[in-house]
Amino acid sequence: MASPAETYESYFVPSIFAPLAQVVLSRAAPRPGERALDLACGTGVLARALAPAVGTAGRVMGIDLRPGMLAVARDRAVADGVTVDWRQADACALDLPAGELDLIVCQQGLQFFPDRAGALRHVHRALAPGGRVVFACWRSIEHQALWCDLLEVERRHLAALGADADDAVAPFSLGDAAALRTLLSDAGFTDVEVEAHTLDVAFPAAGFIRSQYQAYAAVMPQLADDPDAFEAFVAAIEADTRALVARYTRGGHVRAPLHTHVAVARR
Ligand SMILES: C[S@@+](CC[C@H](N)C(=O)[O-])C[C@H]1O[C@@H](n2cnc3c(N)ncnc32)[C@H](O)[C@@H]1O
């Protein structure tokens, strides 16, 4: 059976994170020769896209907390023939040399950090003067119709897994544009701009619920700690969401808009 990180790569990346990487790249505008970091790189879709843009004169580092995500990132980079320096580290305790990077990007990672302000201070310090950052963070759950509807059902079943409903909203927990702007300004960044962007995502309808939660388990390991409890959880949610999922299904795909903020700033 595929690991949560492999399911994340095969299921979430094509529908969500690869299209988002193109949005982040267009805001980051990487140039040949630049030194770039993809923070909370996951399975590395953004780092892999950065590598050809900075070219052989530049370099790309990918940092993530979870070894399982980095293992998939390494394999995919080899398959794609790109060179990325993958490192396992906590974004809240980064130990990077000061002033060595031109560009730091982070898509859908900052909201998971327990010490967001501390992580941003490390990021600021690691940038060369004039260096840029791009952070993408989902807007709040009330803007995300499909996930908001799913959450109503999840709440009833998460307790059986020993998980908290707050775990399910963690991806949407930094959804306020003003809060994102203030975090960046307080960390010392200038020229802070936050824009809203919408991705129209489509997931294959077959196995939608199972795949969603298997991929979620890559960032919420507590979901999959007990395989029997996880199976019961998936079966219960599938049974309770049939009508809901049908409402979002067209042409064999579950379709919904997914709204994000994209923040750009410089040191
Ligand atoms: C939703 S995923 C996004 C991954 C990747 N940026 C992408 O676009 O596919 C969130 C990532 O944040 C990582 N993460 C969470 N907390 C972290 C921390 N404190 N330090 C570094 N990475 C962290 C997780 O391991 C996970 O890979």
mmCIF file with all atom_site columns, C-alpha atoms in Angstrom, residues 52-260:
data_model
loop_
_atom_site.group_PDB
_atom_site.id
_atom_site.type_symbol
_atom_site.label_atom_id
_atom_site.label_alt_id
_atom_site.label_comp_id
_atom_site.label_asym_id
_atom_site.label_entity_id
_atom_site.label_seq_id
_atom_site.pdbx_PDB_ins_code
_atom_site.Cartn_x
_atom_site.Cartn_y
_atom_site.Cartn_z
_atom_site.occupancy
_atom_site.B_iso_or_equiv
_atom_site.pdbx_formal_charge
_atom_site.auth_seq_id
_atom_site.auth_comp_id
_atom_site.auth_asym_id
_atom_site.auth_atom_id
_atom_site.pdbx_PDB_model_num
ATOM 1   C CA . PRO A 1 52  ? 15.674  24.626 -13.811 1.00 0.00 ? 52  PRO A CA 1
ATOM 2   C CA . ALA A 1 53  ? 14.797  28.310 -13.292 1.00 0.00 ? 53  ALA A CA 1
ATOM 3   C CA . VAL A 1 54  ? 17.941  29.065 -11.240 1.00 0.00 ? 54  VAL A CA 1
ATOM 4   C CA . GLY A 1 55  ? 19.987  26.755 -13.480 1.00 0.00 ? 55  GLY A CA 1
ATOM 5   C CA . THR A 1 56  ? 23.343  25.174 -12.818 1.00 0.00 ? 56  THR A CA 1
ATOM 6   C CA . ALA A 1 57  ? 24.794  28.516 -11.678 1.00 0.00 ? 57  ALA A CA 1
ATOM 7   C CA . GLY A 1 58  ? 22.218  28.669 -8.877  1.00 0.00 ? 58  GLY A CA 1
ATOM 8   C CA . ARG A 1 59  ? 21.140  26.200 -6.203  1.00 0.00 ? 59  ARG A CA 1
ATOM 9   C CA . VAL A 1 60  ? 17.939  25.038 -4.557  1.00 0.00 ? 60  VAL A CA 1
ATOM 10  C CA . MET A 1 61  ? 17.490  23.677 -1.060  1.00 0.00 ? 61  MET A CA 1
ATOM 11  C CA . GLY A 1 62  ? 14.316  21.916 0.119   1.00 0.00 ? 62  GLY A CA 1
ATOM 12  C CA . ILE A 1 63  ? 13.617  21.712 3.853   1.00 0.00 ? 63  ILE A CA 1
ATOM 13  C CA . ASP A 1 64  ? 10.845  19.743 5.531   1.00 0.00 ? 64  ASP A CA 1
ATOM 14  C CA . LEU A 1 65  ? 10.135  18.328 8.977   1.00 0.00 ? 65  LEU A CA 1
ATOM 15  C CA . ARG A 1 66  ? 8.917   14.922 7.800   1.00 0.00 ? 66  ARG A CA 1
ATOM 16  C CA . PRO A 1 67  ? 11.399  12.301 6.517   1.00 0.00 ? 67  PRO A CA 1
ATOM 17  C CA . GLY A 1 68  ? 8.585   10.481 4.659   1.00 0.00 ? 68  GLY A CA 1
ATOM 18  C CA . MET A 1 69  ? 7.881   13.556 2.536   1.00 0.00 ? 69  MET A CA 1
ATOM 19  C CA . LEU A 1 70  ? 11.602  14.077 1.856   1.00 0.00 ? 70  LEU A CA 1
ATOM 20  C CA . ALA A 1 71  ? 12.034  10.441 0.780   1.00 0.00 ? 71  ALA A CA 1
ATOM 21  C CA . VAL A 1 72  ? 9.409   10.937 -1.958  1.00 0.00 ? 72  VAL A CA 1
ATOM 22  C CA . ALA A 1 73  ? 10.950  14.327 -2.849  1.00 0.00 ? 73  ALA A CA 1
ATOM 23  C CA . ARG A 1 74  ? 14.379  12.706 -3.334  1.00 0.00 ? 74  ARG A CA 1
ATOM 24  C CA . ASP A 1 75  ? 12.999  9.930  -5.557  1.00 0.00 ? 75  ASP A CA 1
ATOM 25  C CA . ARG A 1 76  ? 11.013  12.327 -7.717  1.00 0.00 ? 76  ARG A CA 1
ATOM 26  C CA . ALA A 1 77  ? 13.965  14.694 -8.166  1.00 0.00 ? 77  ALA A CA 1
ATOM 27  C CA . VAL A 1 78  ? 16.129  11.808 -9.364  1.00 0.00 ? 78  VAL A CA 1
ATOM 28  C CA . ALA A 1 79  ? 13.359  10.718 -11.770 1.00 0.00 ? 79  ALA A CA 1
ATOM 29  C CA . ASP A 1 80  ? 13.045  14.312 -13.057 1.00 0.00 ? 80  ASP A CA 1
ATOM 30  C CA . GLY A 1 81  ? 16.838  14.709 -13.341 1.00 0.00 ? 81  GLY A CA 1
ATOM 31  C CA . VAL A 1 82  ? 16.951  17.841 -11.140 1.00 0.00 ? 82  VAL A CA 1
ATOM 32  C CA . THR A 1 83  ? 19.391  18.615 -8.336  1.00 0.00 ? 83  THR A CA 1
ATOM 33  C CA . VAL A 1 84  ? 18.002  19.837 -5.002  1.00 0.00 ? 84  VAL A CA 1
ATOM 34  C CA . ASP A 1 85  ? 19.759  19.813 -1.620  1.00 0.00 ? 85  ASP A CA 1
ATOM 35  C CA . TRP A 1 86  ? 17.078  18.130 0.558   1.00 0.00 ? 86  TRP A CA 1
ATOM 36  C CA . ARG A 1 87  ? 17.362  18.648 4.321   1.00 0.00 ? 87  ARG A CA 1
ATOM 37  C CA . GLN A 1 88  ? 15.280  17.529 7.259   1.00 0.00 ? 88  GLN A CA 1
ATOM 38  C CA . ALA A 1 89  ? 14.730  20.386 9.746   1.00 0.00 ? 89  ALA A CA 1
ATOM 39  C CA . ASP A 1 90  ? 12.105  22.193 11.786  1.00 0.00 ? 90  ASP A CA 1
ATOM 40  C CA . ALA A 1 91  ? 11.272  25.584 10.273  1.00 0.00 ? 91  ALA A CA 1
ATOM 41  C CA . CYS A 1 92  ? 10.972  26.970 13.802  1.00 0.00 ? 92  CYS A CA 1
ATOM 42  C CA . ALA A 1 93  ? 14.606  26.094 14.576  1.00 0.00 ? 93  ALA A CA 1
ATOM 43  C CA . LEU A 1 94  ? 16.380  26.812 11.291  1.00 0.00 ? 94  LEU A CA 1
ATOM 44  C CA . ASP A 1 95  ? 20.117  27.077 11.510  1.00 0.00 ? 95  ASP A CA 1
ATOM 45  C CA . LEU A 1 96  ? 20.984  28.597 8.142   1.00 0.00 ? 96  LEU A CA 1
ATOM 46  C CA . PRO A 1 97  ? 23.945  30.948 7.583   1.00 0.00 ? 97  PRO A CA 1
ATOM 47  C CA . ALA A 1 98  ? 22.875  34.613 7.677   1.00 0.00 ? 98  ALA A CA 1
ATOM 48  C CA . GLY A 1 99  ? 22.347  36.480 4.402   1.00 0.00 ? 99  GLY A CA 1
ATOM 49  C CA . GLU A 1 100 ? 23.065  33.548 2.062   1.00 0.00 ? 100 GLU A CA 1
ATOM 50  C CA . LEU A 1 101 ? 19.792  33.183 0.133   1.00 0.00 ? 101 LEU A CA 1
ATOM 51  C CA . ASP A 1 102 ? 18.170  35.297 -2.586  1.00 0.00 ? 102 ASP A CA 1
ATOM 52  C CA . LEU A 1 103 ? 14.728  33.702 -2.536  1.00 0.00 ? 103 LEU A CA 1
ATOM 53  C CA . ILE A 1 104 ? 12.673  31.713 -0.008  1.00 0.00 ? 104 ILE A CA 1
ATOM 54  C CA . VAL A 1 105 ? 9.314   30.250 -1.011  1.00 0.00 ? 105 VAL A CA 1
ATOM 55  C CA . CYS A 1 106 ? 6.860   28.322 1.128   1.00 0.00 ? 106 CYS A CA 1
ATOM 56  C CA . GLN A 1 107 ? 3.550   27.016 -0.130  1.00 0.00 ? 107 GLN A CA 1
ATOM 57  C CA . GLN A 1 108 ? 1.006   25.880 2.451   1.00 0.00 ? 108 GLN A CA 1
ATOM 58  C CA . GLY A 1 109 ? 3.568   25.382 5.224   1.00 0.00 ? 109 GLY A CA 1
ATOM 59  C CA . LEU A 1 110 ? 3.618   28.488 7.448   1.00 0.00 ? 110 LEU A CA 1
ATOM 60  C CA . GLN A 1 111 ? 0.160   27.802 8.916   1.00 0.00 ? 111 GLN A CA 1
ATOM 61  C CA . PHE A 1 112 ? 1.426   24.474 10.359  1.00 0.00 ? 112 PHE A CA 1
ATOM 62  C CA . PHE A 1 113 ? 4.425   25.971 12.211  1.00 0.00 ? 113 PHE A CA 1
ATOM 63  C CA . PRO A 1 114 ? 3.858   26.169 15.984  1.00 0.00 ? 114 PRO A CA 1
ATOM 64  C CA . ASP A 1 115 ? 6.068   29.301 16.138  1.00 0.00 ? 115 ASP A CA 1
ATOM 65  C CA . ARG A 1 116 ? 5.251   31.225 12.948  1.00 0.00 ? 116 ARG A CA 1
ATOM 66  C CA . ALA A 1 117 ? 6.893   34.463 14.107  1.00 0.00 ? 117 ALA A CA 1
ATOM 67  C CA . GLY A 1 118 ? 10.078  32.632 15.116  1.00 0.00 ? 118 GLY A CA 1
ATOM 68  C CA . ALA A 1 119 ? 10.243  30.802 11.764  1.00 0.00 ? 119 ALA A CA 1
ATOM 69  C CA . LEU A 1 120 ? 9.829   34.107 9.897   1.00 0.00 ? 120 LEU A CA 1
ATOM 70  C CA . ARG A 1 121 ? 12.673  35.685 11.893  1.00 0.00 ? 121 ARG A CA 1
ATOM 71  C CA . HIS A 1 122 ? 14.956  32.776 10.805  1.00 0.00 ? 122 HIS A CA 1
ATOM 72  C CA . VAL A 1 123 ? 13.809  33.229 7.190   1.00 0.00 ? 123 VAL A CA 1
ATOM 73  C CA . HIS A 1 124 ? 14.485  36.982 7.322   1.00 0.00 ? 124 HIS A CA 1
ATOM 74  C CA . ARG A 1 125 ? 17.965  36.410 8.729   1.00 0.00 ? 125 ARG A CA 1
ATOM 75  C CA . ALA A 1 126 ? 18.826  33.808 6.065   1.00 0.00 ? 126 ALA A CA 1
ATOM 76  C CA . LEU A 1 127 ? 18.044  36.214 3.209   1.00 0.00 ? 127 LEU A CA 1
ATOM 77  C CA . ALA A 1 128 ? 20.578  38.510 1.593   1.00 0.00 ? 128 ALA A CA 1
ATOM 78  C CA . PRO A 1 129 ? 19.598  42.214 1.665   1.00 0.00 ? 129 PRO A CA 1
ATOM 79  C CA . GLY A 1 130 ? 16.935  42.711 -1.043  1.00 0.00 ? 130 GLY A CA 1
ATOM 80  C CA . GLY A 1 131 ? 16.105  38.982 -1.003  1.00 0.00 ? 131 GLY A CA 1
ATOM 81  C CA . ARG A 1 132 ? 12.482  37.945 -1.614  1.00 0.00 ? 132 ARG A CA 1
ATOM 82  C CA . VAL A 1 133 ? 9.945   35.659 0.001   1.00 0.00 ? 133 VAL A CA 1
ATOM 83  C CA . VAL A 1 134 ? 6.686   34.213 -1.307  1.00 0.00 ? 134 VAL A CA 1
ATOM 84  C CA . PHE A 1 135 ? 4.301   32.513 1.121   1.00 0.00 ? 135 PHE A CA 1
ATOM 85  C CA . ALA A 1 136 ? 1.034   30.864 0.069   1.00 0.00 ? 136 ALA A CA 1
ATOM 86  C CA . CYS A 1 137 ? -1.526  30.102 2.803   1.00 0.00 ? 137 CYS A CA 1
ATOM 87  C CA . TRP A 1 138 ? -5.092  28.887 2.242   1.00 0.00 ? 138 TRP A CA 1
ATOM 88  C CA . ARG A 1 139 ? -7.862  31.298 3.109   1.00 0.00 ? 139 ARG A CA 1
ATOM 89  C CA . SER A 1 140 ? -10.047 30.386 6.115   1.00 0.00 ? 140 SER A CA 1
ATOM 90  C CA . ILE A 1 141 ? -12.307 27.333 6.032   1.00 0.00 ? 141 ILE A CA 1
ATOM 91  C CA . GLU A 1 142 ? -15.495 29.390 5.690   1.00 0.00 ? 142 GLU A CA 1
ATOM 92  C CA . HIS A 1 143 ? -14.277 30.388 2.173   1.00 0.00 ? 143 HIS A CA 1
ATOM 93  C CA . GLN A 1 144 ? -13.692 26.750 1.145   1.00 0.00 ? 144 GLN A CA 1
ATOM 94  C CA . ALA A 1 145 ? -17.180 25.368 0.453   1.00 0.00 ? 145 ALA A CA 1
ATOM 95  C CA . LEU A 1 146 ? -16.254 21.705 -0.156  1.00 0.00 ? 146 LEU A CA 1
ATOM 96  C CA . TRP A 1 147 ? -13.900 21.450 2.839   1.00 0.00 ? 147 TRP A CA 1
ATOM 97  C CA . CYS A 1 148 ? -16.314 23.360 5.042   1.00 0.00 ? 148 CYS A CA 1
ATOM 98  C CA . ASP A 1 149 ? -19.078 20.882 4.162   1.00 0.00 ? 149 ASP A CA 1
ATOM 99  C CA . LEU A 1 150 ? -16.739 17.909 4.735   1.00 0.00 ? 150 LEU A CA 1
ATOM 100 C CA . LEU A 1 151 ? -15.685 19.291 8.113   1.00 0.00 ? 151 LEU A CA 1
ATOM 101 C CA . GLU A 1 152 ? -19.252 19.117 9.397   1.00 0.00 ? 152 GLU A CA 1
ATOM 102 C CA . VAL A 1 153 ? -19.154 15.346 8.814   1.00 0.00 ? 153 VAL A CA 1
ATOM 103 C CA . GLU A 1 154 ? -15.526 14.893 9.940   1.00 0.00 ? 154 GLU A CA 1
ATOM 104 C CA . ARG A 1 155 ? -16.238 16.494 13.302  1.00 0.00 ? 155 ARG A CA 1
ATOM 105 C CA . ARG A 1 156 ? -18.576 13.631 14.185  1.00 0.00 ? 156 ARG A CA 1
ATOM 106 C CA . HIS A 1 157 ? -15.917 10.982 13.438  1.00 0.00 ? 157 HIS A CA 1
ATOM 107 C CA . LEU A 1 158 ? -12.542 12.534 14.320  1.00 0.00 ? 158 LEU A CA 1
ATOM 108 C CA . ALA A 1 159 ? -12.954 11.852 18.039  1.00 0.00 ? 159 ALA A CA 1
ATOM 109 C CA . ALA A 1 160 ? -13.083 8.087  17.323  1.00 0.00 ? 160 ALA A CA 1
ATOM 110 C CA . LEU A 1 161 ? -9.567  8.447  15.883  1.00 0.00 ? 161 LEU A CA 1
ATOM 111 C CA . GLY A 1 162 ? -8.339  10.387 18.906  1.00 0.00 ? 162 GLY A CA 1
ATOM 112 C CA . ALA A 1 163 ? -7.948  13.426 16.637  1.00 0.00 ? 163 ALA A CA 1
ATOM 113 C CA . ASP A 1 164 ? -9.211  16.921 17.229  1.00 0.00 ? 164 ASP A CA 1
ATOM 114 C CA . ALA A 1 165 ? -11.408 18.861 14.777  1.00 0.00 ? 165 ALA A CA 1
ATOM 115 C CA . ASP A 1 166 ? -8.735  21.589 15.019  1.00 0.00 ? 166 ASP A CA 1
ATOM 116 C CA . ASP A 1 167 ? -6.324  19.178 13.284  1.00 0.00 ? 167 ASP A CA 1
ATOM 117 C CA . ALA A 1 168 ? -8.629  19.143 10.261  1.00 0.00 ? 168 ALA A CA 1
ATOM 118 C CA . VAL A 1 169 ? -8.717  22.931 10.048  1.00 0.00 ? 169 VAL A CA 1
ATOM 119 C CA . ALA A 1 170 ? -4.933  23.323 10.476  1.00 0.00 ? 170 ALA A CA 1
ATOM 120 C CA . PRO A 1 171 ? -4.416  23.841 6.697   1.00 0.00 ? 171 PRO A CA 1
ATOM 121 C CA . PHE A 1 172 ? -6.860  26.792 6.875   1.00 0.00 ? 172 PHE A CA 1
ATOM 122 C CA . SER A 1 173 ? -5.633  28.232 10.176  1.00 0.00 ? 173 SER A CA 1
ATOM 123 C CA . LEU A 1 174 ? -3.774  31.270 8.765   1.00 0.00 ? 174 LEU A CA 1
ATOM 124 C CA . GLY A 1 175 ? -6.505  32.439 6.412   1.00 0.00 ? 175 GLY A CA 1
ATOM 125 C CA . ASP A 1 176 ? -6.670  36.084 7.376   1.00 0.00 ? 176 ASP A CA 1
ATOM 126 C CA . ALA A 1 177 ? -4.806  38.411 4.975   1.00 0.00 ? 177 ALA A CA 1
ATOM 127 C CA . ALA A 1 178 ? -4.216  41.078 7.635   1.00 0.00 ? 178 ALA A CA 1
ATOM 128 C CA . ALA A 1 179 ? -2.734  38.515 10.045  1.00 0.00 ? 179 ALA A CA 1
ATOM 129 C CA . LEU A 1 180 ? -0.383  37.232 7.330   1.00 0.00 ? 180 LEU A CA 1
ATOM 130 C CA . ARG A 1 181 ? 0.691   40.778 6.431   1.00 0.00 ? 181 ARG A CA 1
ATOM 131 C CA . THR A 1 182 ? 1.326   41.641 10.096  1.00 0.00 ? 182 THR A CA 1
ATOM 132 C CA . LEU A 1 183 ? 3.378   38.476 10.685  1.00 0.00 ? 183 LEU A CA 1
ATOM 133 C CA . LEU A 1 184 ? 5.656   39.398 7.775   1.00 0.00 ? 184 LEU A CA 1
ATOM 134 C CA . SER A 1 185 ? 5.962   43.065 8.733   1.00 0.00 ? 185 SER A CA 1
ATOM 135 C CA . ASP A 1 186 ? 6.678   42.203 12.371  1.00 0.00 ? 186 ASP A CA 1
ATOM 136 C CA . ALA A 1 187 ? 9.485   39.867 11.234  1.00 0.00 ? 187 ALA A CA 1
ATOM 137 C CA . GLY A 1 188 ? 11.122  42.843 9.495   1.00 0.00 ? 188 GLY A CA 1
ATOM 138 C CA . PHE A 1 189 ? 9.999   42.334 5.890   1.00 0.00 ? 189 PHE A CA 1
ATOM 139 C CA . THR A 1 190 ? 9.221   45.331 3.669   1.00 0.00 ? 190 THR A CA 1
ATOM 140 C CA . ASP A 1 191 ? 7.085   45.842 0.531   1.00 0.00 ? 191 ASP A CA 1
ATOM 141 C CA . VAL A 1 192 ? 4.619   43.262 1.879   1.00 0.00 ? 192 VAL A CA 1
ATOM 142 C CA . GLU A 1 193 ? 1.773   42.516 -0.541  1.00 0.00 ? 193 GLU A CA 1
ATOM 143 C CA . VAL A 1 194 ? -0.936  39.890 -0.070  1.00 0.00 ? 194 VAL A CA 1
ATOM 144 C CA . GLU A 1 195 ? -3.233  38.909 -2.923  1.00 0.00 ? 195 GLU A CA 1
ATOM 145 C CA . ALA A 1 196 ? -6.065  36.399 -3.137  1.00 0.00 ? 196 ALA A CA 1
ATOM 146 C CA . HIS A 1 197 ? -5.943  33.666 -5.765  1.00 0.00 ? 197 HIS A CA 1
ATOM 147 C CA . THR A 1 198 ? -8.390  30.883 -6.630  1.00 0.00 ? 198 THR A CA 1
ATOM 148 C CA . LEU A 1 199 ? -7.475  27.439 -7.950  1.00 0.00 ? 199 LEU A CA 1
ATOM 149 C CA . ASP A 1 200 ? -10.228 25.402 -9.604  1.00 0.00 ? 200 ASP A CA 1
ATOM 150 C CA . VAL A 1 201 ? -9.289  21.935 -8.409  1.00 0.00 ? 201 VAL A CA 1
ATOM 151 C CA . ALA A 1 202 ? -10.603 18.612 -9.704  1.00 0.00 ? 202 ALA A CA 1
ATOM 152 C CA . PHE A 1 203 ? -10.051 15.234 -8.043  1.00 0.00 ? 203 PHE A CA 1
ATOM 153 C CA . PRO A 1 204 ? -10.933 11.877 -9.636  1.00 0.00 ? 204 PRO A CA 1
ATOM 154 C CA . ALA A 1 205 ? -14.301 11.015 -8.062  1.00 0.00 ? 205 ALA A CA 1
ATOM 155 C CA . ALA A 1 206 ? -13.442 7.316  -7.649  1.00 0.00 ? 206 ALA A CA 1
ATOM 156 C CA . GLY A 1 207 ? -12.045 6.840  -4.146  1.00 0.00 ? 207 GLY A CA 1
ATOM 157 C CA . PHE A 1 208 ? -12.261 10.575 -3.424  1.00 0.00 ? 208 PHE A CA 1
ATOM 158 C CA . ILE A 1 209 ? -12.833 10.334 0.346   1.00 0.00 ? 209 ILE A CA 1
ATOM 159 C CA . ARG A 1 210 ? -10.264 7.564  0.924   1.00 0.00 ? 210 ARG A CA 1
ATOM 160 C CA . SER A 1 211 ? -7.588  9.353  -1.106  1.00 0.00 ? 211 SER A CA 1
ATOM 161 C CA . GLN A 1 212 ? -8.277  12.704 0.583   1.00 0.00 ? 212 GLN A CA 1
ATOM 162 C CA . TYR A 1 213 ? -7.670  11.282 4.042   1.00 0.00 ? 213 TYR A CA 1
ATOM 163 C CA . GLN A 1 214 ? -4.737  9.065  3.029   1.00 0.00 ? 214 GLN A CA 1
ATOM 164 C CA . ALA A 1 215 ? -3.069  12.160 1.593   1.00 0.00 ? 215 ALA A CA 1
ATOM 165 C CA . TYR A 1 216 ? -4.044  14.264 4.647   1.00 0.00 ? 216 TYR A CA 1
ATOM 166 C CA . ALA A 1 217 ? -2.275  11.660 6.787   1.00 0.00 ? 217 ALA A CA 1
ATOM 167 C CA . ALA A 1 218 ? 1.021   12.877 5.288   1.00 0.00 ? 218 ALA A CA 1
ATOM 168 C CA . VAL A 1 219 ? 0.600   16.135 7.232   1.00 0.00 ? 219 VAL A CA 1
ATOM 169 C CA . MET A 1 220 ? -1.598  14.788 10.053  1.00 0.00 ? 220 MET A CA 1
ATOM 170 C CA . PRO A 1 221 ? 0.034   11.461 10.960  1.00 0.00 ? 221 PRO A CA 1
ATOM 171 C CA . GLN A 1 222 ? -2.358  10.995 13.901  1.00 0.00 ? 222 GLN A CA 1
ATOM 172 C CA . LEU A 1 223 ? -5.037  10.175 11.291  1.00 0.00 ? 223 LEU A CA 1
ATOM 173 C CA . ALA A 1 224 ? -3.266  6.979  10.271  1.00 0.00 ? 224 ALA A CA 1
ATOM 174 C CA . ASP A 1 225 ? -1.691  5.877  13.579  1.00 0.00 ? 225 ASP A CA 1
ATOM 175 C CA . ASP A 1 226 ? -4.178  3.025  13.969  1.00 0.00 ? 226 ASP A CA 1
ATOM 176 C CA . PRO A 1 227 ? -4.918  1.399  10.563  1.00 0.00 ? 227 PRO A CA 1
ATOM 177 C CA . ASP A 1 228 ? -8.135  -0.318 11.768  1.00 0.00 ? 228 ASP A CA 1
ATOM 178 C CA . ALA A 1 229 ? -9.499  2.902  13.254  1.00 0.00 ? 229 ALA A CA 1
ATOM 179 C CA . PHE A 1 230 ? -8.540  4.724  10.030  1.00 0.00 ? 230 PHE A CA 1
ATOM 180 C CA . GLU A 1 231 ? -10.478 2.187  7.901   1.00 0.00 ? 231 GLU A CA 1
ATOM 181 C CA . ALA A 1 232 ? -13.549 2.606  10.127  1.00 0.00 ? 232 ALA A CA 1
ATOM 182 C CA . PHE A 1 233 ? -13.178 6.413  9.909   1.00 0.00 ? 233 PHE A CA 1
ATOM 183 C CA . VAL A 1 234 ? -13.005 6.366  6.092   1.00 0.00 ? 234 VAL A CA 1
ATOM 184 C CA . ALA A 1 235 ? -15.975 3.978  5.817   1.00 0.00 ? 235 ALA A CA 1
ATOM 185 C CA . ALA A 1 236 ? -18.073 6.159  8.146   1.00 0.00 ? 236 ALA A CA 1
ATOM 186 C CA . ILE A 1 237 ? -17.231 9.371  6.286   1.00 0.00 ? 237 ILE A CA 1
ATOM 187 C CA . GLU A 1 238 ? -17.829 7.749  2.874   1.00 0.00 ? 238 GLU A CA 1
ATOM 188 C CA . ALA A 1 239 ? -21.277 6.629  4.020   1.00 0.00 ? 239 ALA A CA 1
ATOM 189 C CA . ASP A 1 240 ? -22.129 10.065 5.437   1.00 0.00 ? 240 ASP A CA 1
ATOM 190 C CA . THR A 1 241 ? -20.855 12.150 2.492   1.00 0.00 ? 241 THR A CA 1
ATOM 191 C CA . ARG A 1 242 ? -22.291 10.331 -0.541  1.00 0.00 ? 242 ARG A CA 1
ATOM 192 C CA . ALA A 1 243 ? -24.915 13.013 -1.273  1.00 0.00 ? 243 ALA A CA 1
ATOM 193 C CA . LEU A 1 244 ? -22.535 15.844 -0.405  1.00 0.00 ? 244 LEU A CA 1
ATOM 194 C CA . VAL A 1 245 ? -19.772 14.561 -2.723  1.00 0.00 ? 245 VAL A CA 1
ATOM 195 C CA . ALA A 1 246 ? -22.335 13.980 -5.523  1.00 0.00 ? 246 ALA A CA 1
ATOM 196 C CA . ARG A 1 247 ? -23.236 17.692 -5.337  1.00 0.00 ? 247 ARG A CA 1
ATOM 197 C CA . TYR A 1 248 ? -19.616 18.597 -6.230  1.00 0.00 ? 248 TYR A CA 1
ATOM 198 C CA . THR A 1 249 ? -19.144 15.862 -8.899  1.00 0.00 ? 249 THR A CA 1
ATOM 199 C CA . ARG A 1 250 ? -19.221 16.578 -12.639 1.00 0.00 ? 250 ARG A CA 1
ATOM 200 C CA . GLY A 1 251 ? -17.731 14.478 -15.422 1.00 0.00 ? 251 GLY A CA 1
ATOM 201 C CA . GLY A 1 252 ? -16.179 11.916 -13.074 1.00 0.00 ? 252 GLY A CA 1
ATOM 202 C CA . HIS A 1 253 ? -14.360 14.552 -10.993 1.00 0.00 ? 253 HIS A CA 1
ATOM 203 C CA . VAL A 1 254 ? -15.064 16.226 -7.681  1.00 0.00 ? 254 VAL A CA 1
ATOM 204 C CA . ARG A 1 255 ? -14.653 19.924 -8.476  1.00 0.00 ? 255 ARG A CA 1
ATOM 205 C CA . ALA A 1 256 ? -14.358 22.899 -6.163  1.00 0.00 ? 256 ALA A CA 1
ATOM 206 C CA . PRO A 1 257 ? -12.624 26.253 -5.940  1.00 0.00 ? 257 PRO A CA 1
ATOM 207 C CA . LEU A 1 258 ? -9.777  26.430 -3.436  1.00 0.00 ? 258 LEU A CA 1
ATOM 208 C CA . HIS A 1 259 ? -8.896  29.943 -2.291  1.00 0.00 ? 259 HIS A CA 1
ATOM 209 C CA . THR A 1 260 ? -5.423  30.981 -1.198  1.00 0.00 ? 260 THR A CA 1
#
